[in-house]
Amino acid sequence: MAKIYYNKDADLKVLKGKRIAVVGYGIQGRAQSLNLRDSGVDIVLGLNLKDETWRRAEADKMKIMSIADAVKSSDIVMMLIPDEVQKDVYDKHVAPNLRKGMVLDFAHGFNIHFKRIVPPKDMDVIMVAPKGPGALVRETFLAGIGVPALIAVHQDHSGKAKQCALAIAKGLMATSRGVIETTFEEETETDLFGEQVDLCGGASELIKKSFGVLVDAGYQPEIAYFEVLHELKLIIDLVQKGGIEGMWDGVSNTAEYGGRTRGPIIIDAHVEEKMKKTLKDIQSGKFAKEWVAERDAGMPTLNRLRKEGAKSRIEVVGKNIRKMFD
Ligand code: NAD
Ligand code: MG
């Protein structure tokens, strides 16, 4: 069982007299900056783009500098820009301004784990990854409850890297809920696996294919949409609350019998084999290499898939159905 860290295990004094440069003021950057500032931490933003996040930061009365200047003036650097731009920004604006003894913090392990970013040996490299989207990180802070987080240490030059990660987690209010230690490898690989196999990739294909089967069999698309897409959330809410067995308690006996007997026929050993293959491609770095090449080529595949997705039958029906819930 993983050890869980709480408020008593973390000390905000670790951050006293230190300045944190938060690079990026997007989904995570804004939430984490505001939480840490409200926790009394000295925060400066490193922003290079005059986009809407910059204007948001001004409105929030944040101290704003260029990324280079923010890094120069700080002790801890939090990389909270999109994963796919981190390497370029790191190489150009962060790396040349790092000093011995600094701390580099990430919210996801991709760039460190796949060695796209290789920081100097004389600094700490940590991860603090709130287990929730930015909006929730902020809302739960304001409500005084926080969200759980993962921490990891990739490099411990100071011997105090973990205390620093825990202190940041406390400033975010994650230690009120519980913080679990992981590694960059585990966080990155399980995160990619989850989003590909289960959460985003698997779930969306399960929805699309079951929708297609019903519609091809002559059922009304609107009815199919309700059944295979809309209701999924209600079931997942039950799963999140009470686990799989709790969900079975919350549905009819007919649904339970049908589901328990048919589920394993649909998601069978073939599918499991493909899950294992997908995991291998993640572990070997094959997926990461493919994704980086895709991004470097201007995302031709992703753009094509987005276009196709927008035109698909389920989207056309969905637009109308979703209006019923506005
Ligand atoms: P985001 O897309 O919201 O980041 C936007 C910010 O990055 C803006 O301030 C923008 O100006 C800046 N930016 C974008 N491109 C830039 C460039 N080329 N040069 C300089 N600045 C640039 O990012 P996010 O979703 O908050 O993700 C940040 C990190 O947090 C990632 O590592 C991600 O994996 C991780 N994470 C995100 C979430 C989430 O809720 N989105 C949850 C957990 C972990
Ligand atoms: Mg994830």
GROMACS .gro file of C-alpha atoms and ligand atoms in nm:
model
  371
    1MET     CA    1   0.000   0.000   0.000
    2ALA     CA    2   0.124   0.343  -0.091
    3LYS     CA    3   0.210   0.582   0.192
    4ILE     CA    4  -0.018   0.883   0.204
    5TYR     CA    5   0.114   1.218   0.323
    6TYR     CA    6  -0.105   1.468   0.506
    7ASN     CA    7  -0.070   1.821   0.647
    8LYS     CA    8   0.137   1.703   0.943
    9ASP     CA    9   0.397   1.554   0.703
   10ALA     CA   10   0.453   1.880   0.516
   11ASP     CA   11   0.600   2.214   0.626
   12LEU     CA   12   0.532   2.537   0.439
   13LYS     CA   13   0.840   2.691   0.609
   14VAL     CA   14   1.049   2.501   0.353
   15LEU     CA   15   0.932   2.766   0.103
   16LYS     CA   16   1.005   3.062   0.331
   17GLY     CA   17   1.240   3.316   0.178
   18LYS     CA   18   1.217   3.136  -0.154
   19ARG     CA   19   1.059   3.263  -0.470
   20ILE     CA   20   0.871   3.044  -0.712
   21ALA     CA   21   0.862   3.122  -1.083
   22VAL     CA   22   0.549   2.976  -1.236
   23VAL     CA   23   0.600   2.938  -1.612
   24GLY     CA   24   0.257   2.952  -1.773
   25TYR     CA   25  -0.076   3.085  -1.646
   26GLY     CA   26  -0.318   2.842  -1.808
   27ILE     CA   27  -0.532   2.571  -1.657
   28GLN     CA   28  -0.282   2.455  -1.393
   29GLY     CA   29  -0.063   2.766  -1.384
   30ARG     CA   30  -0.338   2.999  -1.270
   31ALA     CA   31  -0.485   2.763  -1.012
   32GLN     CA   32  -0.150   2.671  -0.862
   33SER     CA   33  -0.021   3.030  -0.861
   34LEU     CA   34  -0.330   3.165  -0.686
   35ASN     CA   35  -0.333   2.885  -0.429
   36LEU     CA   36   0.036   2.926  -0.349
   37ARG     CA   37   0.006   3.304  -0.330
   38ASP     CA   38  -0.289   3.270  -0.092
   39SER     CA   39  -0.073   3.031   0.113
   40GLY     CA   40   0.182   3.312   0.153
   41VAL     CA   41   0.437   3.196  -0.103
   42ASP     CA   42   0.630   3.453  -0.309
   43ILE     CA   43   0.516   3.391  -0.667
   44VAL     CA   44   0.631   3.550  -0.992
   45LEU     CA   45   0.500   3.448  -1.331
   46GLY     CA   46   0.718   3.376  -1.630
   47LEU     CA   47   0.513   3.461  -1.938
   48ASN     CA   48   0.635   3.524  -2.291
   49LEU     CA   49   0.308   3.532  -2.483
   50LYS     CA   50   0.072   3.829  -2.458
   51ASP     CA   51  -0.233   3.606  -2.483
   52GLU     CA   52  -0.551   3.594  -2.276
   53THR     CA   53  -0.370   3.418  -1.991
   54TRP     CA   54  -0.141   3.720  -1.965
   55ARG     CA   55  -0.442   3.951  -1.935
   56ARG     CA   56  -0.590   3.717  -1.675
   57ALA     CA   57  -0.267   3.733  -1.478
   58GLU     CA   58  -0.272   4.114  -1.490
   59ALA     CA   59  -0.631   4.117  -1.371
   60ASP     CA   60  -0.531   3.882  -1.087
   61LYS     CA   61  -0.255   4.130  -0.992
   62MET     CA   62   0.022   3.876  -1.042
   63LYS     CA   63   0.386   3.979  -1.072
   64ILE     CA   64   0.472   3.915  -1.439
   65MET     CA   65   0.816   3.888  -1.600
   66SER     CA   66   0.965   3.726  -1.908
   67ILE     CA   67   1.034   3.357  -1.854
   68ALA     CA   68   1.409   3.423  -1.850
   69ASP     CA   69   1.382   3.698  -1.586
   70ALA     CA   70   1.135   3.500  -1.375
   71VAL     CA   71   1.374   3.203  -1.368
   72LYS     CA   72   1.671   3.431  -1.289
   73SER     CA   73   1.491   3.588  -0.994
   74SER     CA   74   1.363   3.261  -0.842
   75ASP     CA   75   1.469   2.955  -0.647
   76ILE     CA   76   1.199   2.718  -0.769
   77VAL     CA   77   1.067   2.694  -1.125
   78MET     CA   78   0.731   2.536  -1.197
   79MET     CA   79   0.684   2.428  -1.560
   80LEU     CA   80   0.312   2.476  -1.616
   81ILE     CA   81   0.291   2.518  -1.992
   82PRO     CA   82   0.164   2.249  -2.233
   83ASP     CA   83   0.382   1.937  -2.237
   84GLU     CA   84   0.445   1.961  -2.609
   85VAL     CA   85   0.601   2.309  -2.590
   86GLN     CA   86   0.800   2.251  -2.270
   87LYS     CA   87   1.120   2.131  -2.435
   88ASP     CA   88   1.154   2.432  -2.666
   89VAL     CA   89   1.073   2.680  -2.391
   90TYR     CA   90   1.303   2.502  -2.148
   91ASP     CA   91   1.594   2.496  -2.392
   92LYS     CA   92   1.557   2.861  -2.494
   93HIS     CA   93   1.441   3.044  -2.183
   94VAL     CA   94   1.477   2.826  -1.874
   95ALA     CA   95   1.798   2.621  -1.905
   96PRO     CA   96   2.032   2.919  -1.972
   97ASN     CA   97   1.911   3.086  -1.651
   98LEU     CA   98   1.919   2.795  -1.406
   99ARG     CA   99   2.160   2.807  -1.115
  100LYS     CA  100   2.306   2.538  -0.892
  101GLY     CA  101   2.074   2.441  -0.606
  102MET     CA  102   1.749   2.542  -0.775
  103VAL     CA  103   1.437   2.326  -0.790
  104LEU     CA  104   1.257   2.240  -1.112
  105ASP     CA  105   0.897   2.126  -1.068
  106PHE     CA  106   0.658   1.960  -1.314
  107ALA     CA  107   0.289   1.866  -1.301
  108HIS     CA  108   0.335   1.571  -1.538
  109GLY     CA  109   0.634   1.349  -1.602
  110PHE     CA  110   0.639   1.326  -1.983
  111ASN     CA  111   0.935   1.550  -2.067
  112ILE     CA  112   1.162   1.429  -1.790
  113HIS     CA  113   1.073   1.062  -1.821
  114PHE     CA  114   1.125   1.055  -2.197
  115LYS     CA  115   1.443   1.267  -2.159
  116ARG     CA  116   1.315   1.553  -2.372
  117ILE     CA  117   1.432   1.775  -2.086
  118VAL     CA  118   1.755   1.677  -1.910
  119PRO     CA  119   1.820   1.925  -1.626
  120PRO     CA  120   2.167   1.984  -1.484
  121LYS     CA  121   2.269   1.741  -1.207
  122ASP     CA  122   2.321   2.011  -0.945
  123MET     CA  123   1.956   2.083  -0.886
  124ASP     CA  124   1.642   1.909  -0.758
  125VAL     CA  125   1.379   1.787  -1.003
  126ILE     CA  126   1.037   1.713  -0.859
  127MET     CA  127   0.675   1.665  -0.957
  128VAL     CA  128   0.362   1.789  -0.787
  129ALA     CA  129   0.059   1.676  -0.986
  130PRO     CA  130  -0.282   1.766  -0.849
  131LYS     CA  131  -0.532   1.491  -0.931
  132GLY     CA  132  -0.783   1.726  -1.081
  133PRO     CA  133  -0.825   1.990  -1.348
  134GLY     CA  134  -0.711   2.342  -1.267
  135ALA     CA  135  -1.057   2.480  -1.200
  136LEU     CA  136  -1.112   2.218  -0.930
  137VAL     CA  137  -0.768   2.283  -0.779
  138ARG     CA  138  -0.872   2.645  -0.726
  139GLU     CA  139  -1.235   2.589  -0.626
  140THR     CA  140  -1.152   2.327  -0.366
  141PHE     CA  141  -0.881   2.554  -0.225
  142LEU     CA  142  -1.130   2.836  -0.184
  143ALA     CA  143  -1.373   2.590  -0.024
  144GLY     CA  144  -1.098   2.485   0.219
  145ILE     CA  145  -1.088   2.120   0.116
  146GLY     CA  146  -0.825   2.083  -0.158
  147VAL     CA  147  -0.770   1.797  -0.405
  148PRO     CA  148  -0.532   1.501  -0.362
  149ALA     CA  149  -0.201   1.511  -0.550
  150LEU     CA  150   0.090   1.294  -0.656
  151ILE     CA  151   0.449   1.389  -0.583
  152ALA     CA  152   0.770   1.243  -0.723
  153VAL     CA  153   1.141   1.308  -0.699
  154HIS     CA  154   1.354   1.259  -1.010
  155GLN     CA  155   1.670   1.424  -0.880
  156ASP     CA  156   1.755   1.499  -0.518
  157HIS     CA  157   2.064   1.718  -0.519
  158SER     CA  158   1.979   1.902  -0.198
  159GLY     CA  159   1.866   1.597  -0.004
  160LYS     CA  160   1.544   1.790   0.060
  161ALA     CA  161   1.361   1.746  -0.268
  162LYS     CA  162   1.075   1.550  -0.117
  163GLN     CA  163   1.018   1.808   0.158
  164CYS     CA  164   1.000   2.076  -0.110
  165ALA     CA  165   0.745   1.878  -0.313
  166LEU     CA  166   0.538   1.820   0.001
  167ALA     CA  167   0.556   2.189   0.090
  168ILE     CA  168   0.429   2.288  -0.254
  169ALA     CA  169   0.155   2.027  -0.222
  170LYS     CA  170   0.062   2.179   0.113
  171GLY     CA  171   0.054   2.529  -0.035
  172LEU     CA  172  -0.186   2.395  -0.296
  173MET     CA  173  -0.391   2.239  -0.010
  174ALA     CA  174  -0.340   1.888  -0.149
  175THR     CA  175  -0.203   1.756   0.182
  176SER     CA  176  -0.545   1.827   0.339
  177ARG     CA  177  -0.678   1.547   0.121
  178GLY     CA  178  -0.374   1.324   0.088
  179VAL     CA  179  -0.062   1.307  -0.128
  180ILE     CA  180   0.081   0.986  -0.273
  181GLU     CA  181   0.443   0.944  -0.377
  182THR     CA  182   0.506   0.806  -0.724
  183THR     CA  183   0.792   0.817  -0.976
  184PHE     CA  184   0.814   1.013  -1.300
  185GLU     CA  185   0.810   0.678  -1.479
  186GLU     CA  186   0.500   0.546  -1.308
  187GLU     CA  187   0.306   0.872  -1.333
  188THR     CA  188   0.388   0.920  -1.702
  189GLU     CA  189   0.324   0.563  -1.813
  190THR     CA  190   0.002   0.511  -1.616
  191ASP     CA  191  -0.126   0.853  -1.721
  192LEU     CA  192  -0.071   0.780  -2.091
  193PHE     CA  193  -0.215   0.430  -2.052
  194GLY     CA  194  -0.525   0.558  -1.874
  195GLU     CA  195  -0.602   0.826  -2.129
  196GLN     CA  196  -0.539   0.598  -2.428
  197VAL     CA  197  -0.698   0.273  -2.317
  198ASP     CA  198  -0.969   0.365  -2.075
  199LEU     CA  199  -1.059   0.728  -2.013
  200CYS     CA  200  -1.040   0.902  -2.350
  201GLY     CA  201  -0.952   0.651  -2.621
  202GLY     CA  202  -1.129   0.339  -2.497
  203ALA     CA  203  -1.437   0.515  -2.365
  204SER     CA  204  -1.493   0.723  -2.678
  205GLU     CA  205  -1.459   0.421  -2.911
  206LEU     CA  206  -1.689   0.215  -2.690
  207ILE     CA  207  -1.947   0.491  -2.718
  208LYS     CA  208  -1.904   0.543  -3.092
  209LYS     CA  209  -1.912   0.177  -3.184
  210SER     CA  210  -2.212   0.093  -2.966
  211PHE     CA  211  -2.392   0.399  -3.107
  212GLY     CA  212  -2.315   0.282  -3.461
  213VAL     CA  213  -2.442  -0.070  -3.394
  214LEU     CA  214  -2.776   0.058  -3.266
  215VAL     CA  215  -2.825   0.310  -3.545
  216ASP     CA  216  -2.726   0.060  -3.816
  217ALA     CA  217  -2.982  -0.178  -3.669
  218GLY     CA  218  -3.250   0.085  -3.735
  219TYR     CA  219  -3.297   0.243  -3.393
  220GLN     CA  220  -3.344   0.619  -3.371
  221PRO     CA  221  -3.009   0.797  -3.329
  222GLU     CA  222  -3.150   1.018  -3.053
  223ILE     CA  223  -3.249   0.715  -2.848
  224ALA     CA  224  -2.913   0.551  -2.913
  225TYR     CA  225  -2.735   0.870  -2.803
  226PHE     CA  226  -2.917   0.876  -2.470
  227GLU     CA  227  -2.845   0.511  -2.405
  228VAL     CA  228  -2.479   0.478  -2.493
  229LEU     CA  229  -2.342   0.827  -2.430
  230HIS     CA  230  -2.557   1.038  -2.205
  231GLU     CA  231  -2.618   0.773  -1.942
  232LEU     CA  232  -2.253   0.675  -1.919
  233LYS     CA  233  -2.187   0.960  -1.679
  234LEU     CA  234  -2.460   0.846  -1.443
  235ILE     CA  235  -2.303   0.500  -1.428
  236ILE     CA  236  -1.950   0.636  -1.389
  237ASP     CA  237  -2.068   0.857  -1.102
  238LEU     CA  238  -2.183   0.538  -0.928
  239VAL     CA  239  -1.850   0.369  -1.004
  240GLN     CA  240  -1.653   0.663  -0.870
  241LYS     CA  241  -1.859   0.675  -0.552
  242GLY     CA  242  -1.879   0.307  -0.465
  243GLY     CA  243  -1.645   0.120  -0.696
  244ILE     CA  244  -1.762  -0.138  -0.948
  245GLU     CA  245  -1.953  -0.340  -0.688
  246GLY     CA  246  -2.120  -0.024  -0.561
  247MET     CA  247  -2.235   0.048  -0.916
  248TRP     CA  248  -2.394  -0.298  -0.945
  249ASP     CA  249  -2.586  -0.221  -0.625
  250GLY     CA  250  -2.721   0.094  -0.787
  251VAL     CA  251  -2.859  -0.056  -1.108
  252SER     CA  252  -3.143  -0.303  -1.169
  253ASN     CA  253  -3.090  -0.677  -1.136
  254THR     CA  254  -3.151  -0.706  -1.509
  255ALA     CA  255  -2.875  -0.455  -1.581
  256GLU     CA  256  -2.649  -0.630  -1.333
  257TYR     CA  257  -2.704  -0.979  -1.477
  258GLY     CA  258  -2.669  -0.859  -1.836
  259GLY     CA  259  -2.369  -0.646  -1.759
  260ARG     CA  260  -2.182  -0.901  -1.550
  261THR     CA  261  -2.230  -1.174  -1.814
  262ARG     CA  262  -2.193  -0.971  -2.137
  263GLY     CA  263  -1.924  -0.723  -2.032
  264PRO     CA  264  -1.641  -0.978  -2.043
  265ILE     CA  265  -1.759  -1.097  -2.386
  266ILE     CA  266  -1.728  -0.745  -2.529
  267ILE     CA  267  -1.405  -0.650  -2.355
  268ASP     CA  268  -1.247  -0.990  -2.409
  269ALA     CA  269  -0.896  -1.136  -2.409
  270HIS     CA  270  -0.831  -0.984  -2.754
  271VAL     CA  271  -0.893  -0.640  -2.618
  272GLU     CA  272  -0.674  -0.717  -2.319
  273GLU     CA  273  -0.392  -0.822  -2.552
  274LYS     CA  274  -0.422  -0.491  -2.732
  275MET     CA  275  -0.414  -0.309  -2.401
  276LYS     CA  276  -0.085  -0.484  -2.324
  277LYS     CA  277   0.052  -0.389  -2.664
  278THR     CA  278  -0.051  -0.028  -2.606
  279LEU     CA  279   0.127  -0.034  -2.270
  280LYS     CA  280   0.443  -0.175  -2.434
  281ASP     CA  281   0.444   0.110  -2.687
  282ILE     CA  282   0.419   0.355  -2.399
  283GLN     CA  283   0.695   0.187  -2.198
  284SER     CA  284   0.933   0.157  -2.493
  285GLY     CA  285   0.895   0.525  -2.579
  286LYS     CA  286   0.744   0.437  -2.920
  287PHE     CA  287   0.428   0.636  -2.851
  288ALA     CA  288   0.621   0.936  -2.718
  289LYS     CA  289   0.843   0.938  -3.027
  290GLU     CA  290   0.538   0.918  -3.255
  291TRP     CA  291   0.361   1.201  -3.070
  292VAL     CA  292   0.664   1.429  -3.075
  293ALA     CA  293   0.708   1.367  -3.451
  294GLU     CA  294   0.336   1.434  -3.507
  295ARG     CA  295   0.361   1.762  -3.321
  296ASP     CA  296   0.680   1.864  -3.502
  297ALA     CA  297   0.509   1.799  -3.837
  298GLY     CA  298   0.225   2.037  -3.745
  299MET     CA  299  -0.015   1.766  -3.620
  300PRO     CA  300  -0.144   1.641  -3.959
  301THR     CA  301  -0.300   1.323  -3.816
  302LEU     CA  302  -0.460   1.497  -3.522
  303ASN     CA  303  -0.605   1.768  -3.746
  304ARG     CA  304  -0.751   1.507  -3.981
  305LEU     CA  305  -0.900   1.308  -3.694
  306ARG     CA  306  -1.052   1.623  -3.545
  307LYS     CA  307  -1.220   1.705  -3.878
  308GLU     CA  308  -1.352   1.353  -3.917
  309GLY     CA  309  -1.475   1.347  -3.558
  310ALA     CA  310  -1.668   1.671  -3.596
  311LYS     CA  311  -1.853   1.529  -3.899
  312SER     CA  312  -1.938   1.192  -3.743
  313ARG     CA  313  -2.301   1.085  -3.698
  314ILE     CA  314  -2.287   1.090  -3.321
  315GLU     CA  315  -2.176   1.455  -3.321
  316VAL     CA  316  -2.458   1.563  -3.549
  317VAL     CA  317  -2.717   1.401  -3.323
  318GLY     CA  318  -2.535   1.506  -3.009
  319LYS     CA  319  -2.558   1.876  -3.093
  320ASN     CA  320  -2.935   1.858  -3.086
  321ILE     CA  321  -2.963   1.636  -2.782
  322ARG     CA  322  -2.725   1.846  -2.576
  323LYS     CA  323  -2.942   2.152  -2.643
  324MET     CA  324  -3.215   1.977  -2.443
  325PHE     CA  325  -2.991   2.004  -2.136
  326ASP     CA  326  -2.878   2.366  -2.176
  327NAD     P1  327  -0.218   2.518  -2.056
  327NAD     O1  328  -0.241   2.477  -2.196
  327NAD     O2  329  -0.336   2.567  -1.980
  327NAD     O3  330  -0.101   2.630  -2.053
  327NAD     C1  331  -0.125   2.754  -2.107
  327NAD     C2  332  -0.014   2.851  -2.068
  327NAD     O4  333   0.107   2.815  -2.136
  327NAD     C3  334  -0.049   2.993  -2.107
  327NAD     O5  335  -0.008   3.082  -2.007
  327NAD     C4  336   0.030   3.013  -2.236
  327NAD     O6  337   0.062   3.147  -2.259
  327NAD     C5  338   0.153   2.930  -2.207
  327NAD     N1  339   0.221   2.887  -2.330
  327NAD     C6  340   0.169   2.807  -2.427
  327NAD     N2  341   0.258   2.790  -2.527
  327NAD     C7  342   0.367   2.861  -2.491
  327NAD     C8  343   0.492   2.886  -2.553
  327NAD     N3  344   0.525   2.830  -2.673
  327NAD     N4  345   0.582   2.966  -2.490
  327NAD     C9  346   0.552   3.021  -2.370
  327NAD     N5  347   0.435   3.001  -2.306
  327NAD    C10  348   0.344   2.923  -2.366
  327NAD     O7  349  -0.143   2.398  -1.979
  327NAD     P2  350  -0.204   2.303  -1.865
  327NAD     O8  351  -0.317   2.221  -1.919
  327NAD     O9  352  -0.223   2.382  -1.740
  327NAD    O10  353  -0.080   2.203  -1.846
  327NAD    C11  354   0.038   2.244  -1.778
  327NAD    C12  355   0.105   2.121  -1.717
  327NAD    O11  356   0.017   2.067  -1.617
  327NAD    C13  357   0.128   2.008  -1.816
  327NAD    O12  358   0.248   1.943  -1.780
  327NAD    C14  359   0.011   1.914  -1.792
  327NAD    O13  360   0.035   1.780  -1.827
  327NAD    C15  361  -0.006   1.929  -1.643
  327NAD     N6  362  -0.139   1.895  -1.590
  327NAD    C16  363  -0.249   1.960  -1.637
  327NAD    C17  364  -0.374   1.934  -1.584
  327NAD    C18  365  -0.492   2.015  -1.627
  327NAD    O14  366  -0.584   2.030  -1.547
  327NAD     N7  367  -0.496   2.068  -1.749
  327NAD    C19  368  -0.388   1.840  -1.481
  327NAD    C20  369  -0.274   1.776  -1.431
  327NAD    C21  370  -0.149   1.805  -1.487
  328MG      MG  371  -0.413   1.133  -1.592
   0.00000   0.00000   0.00000
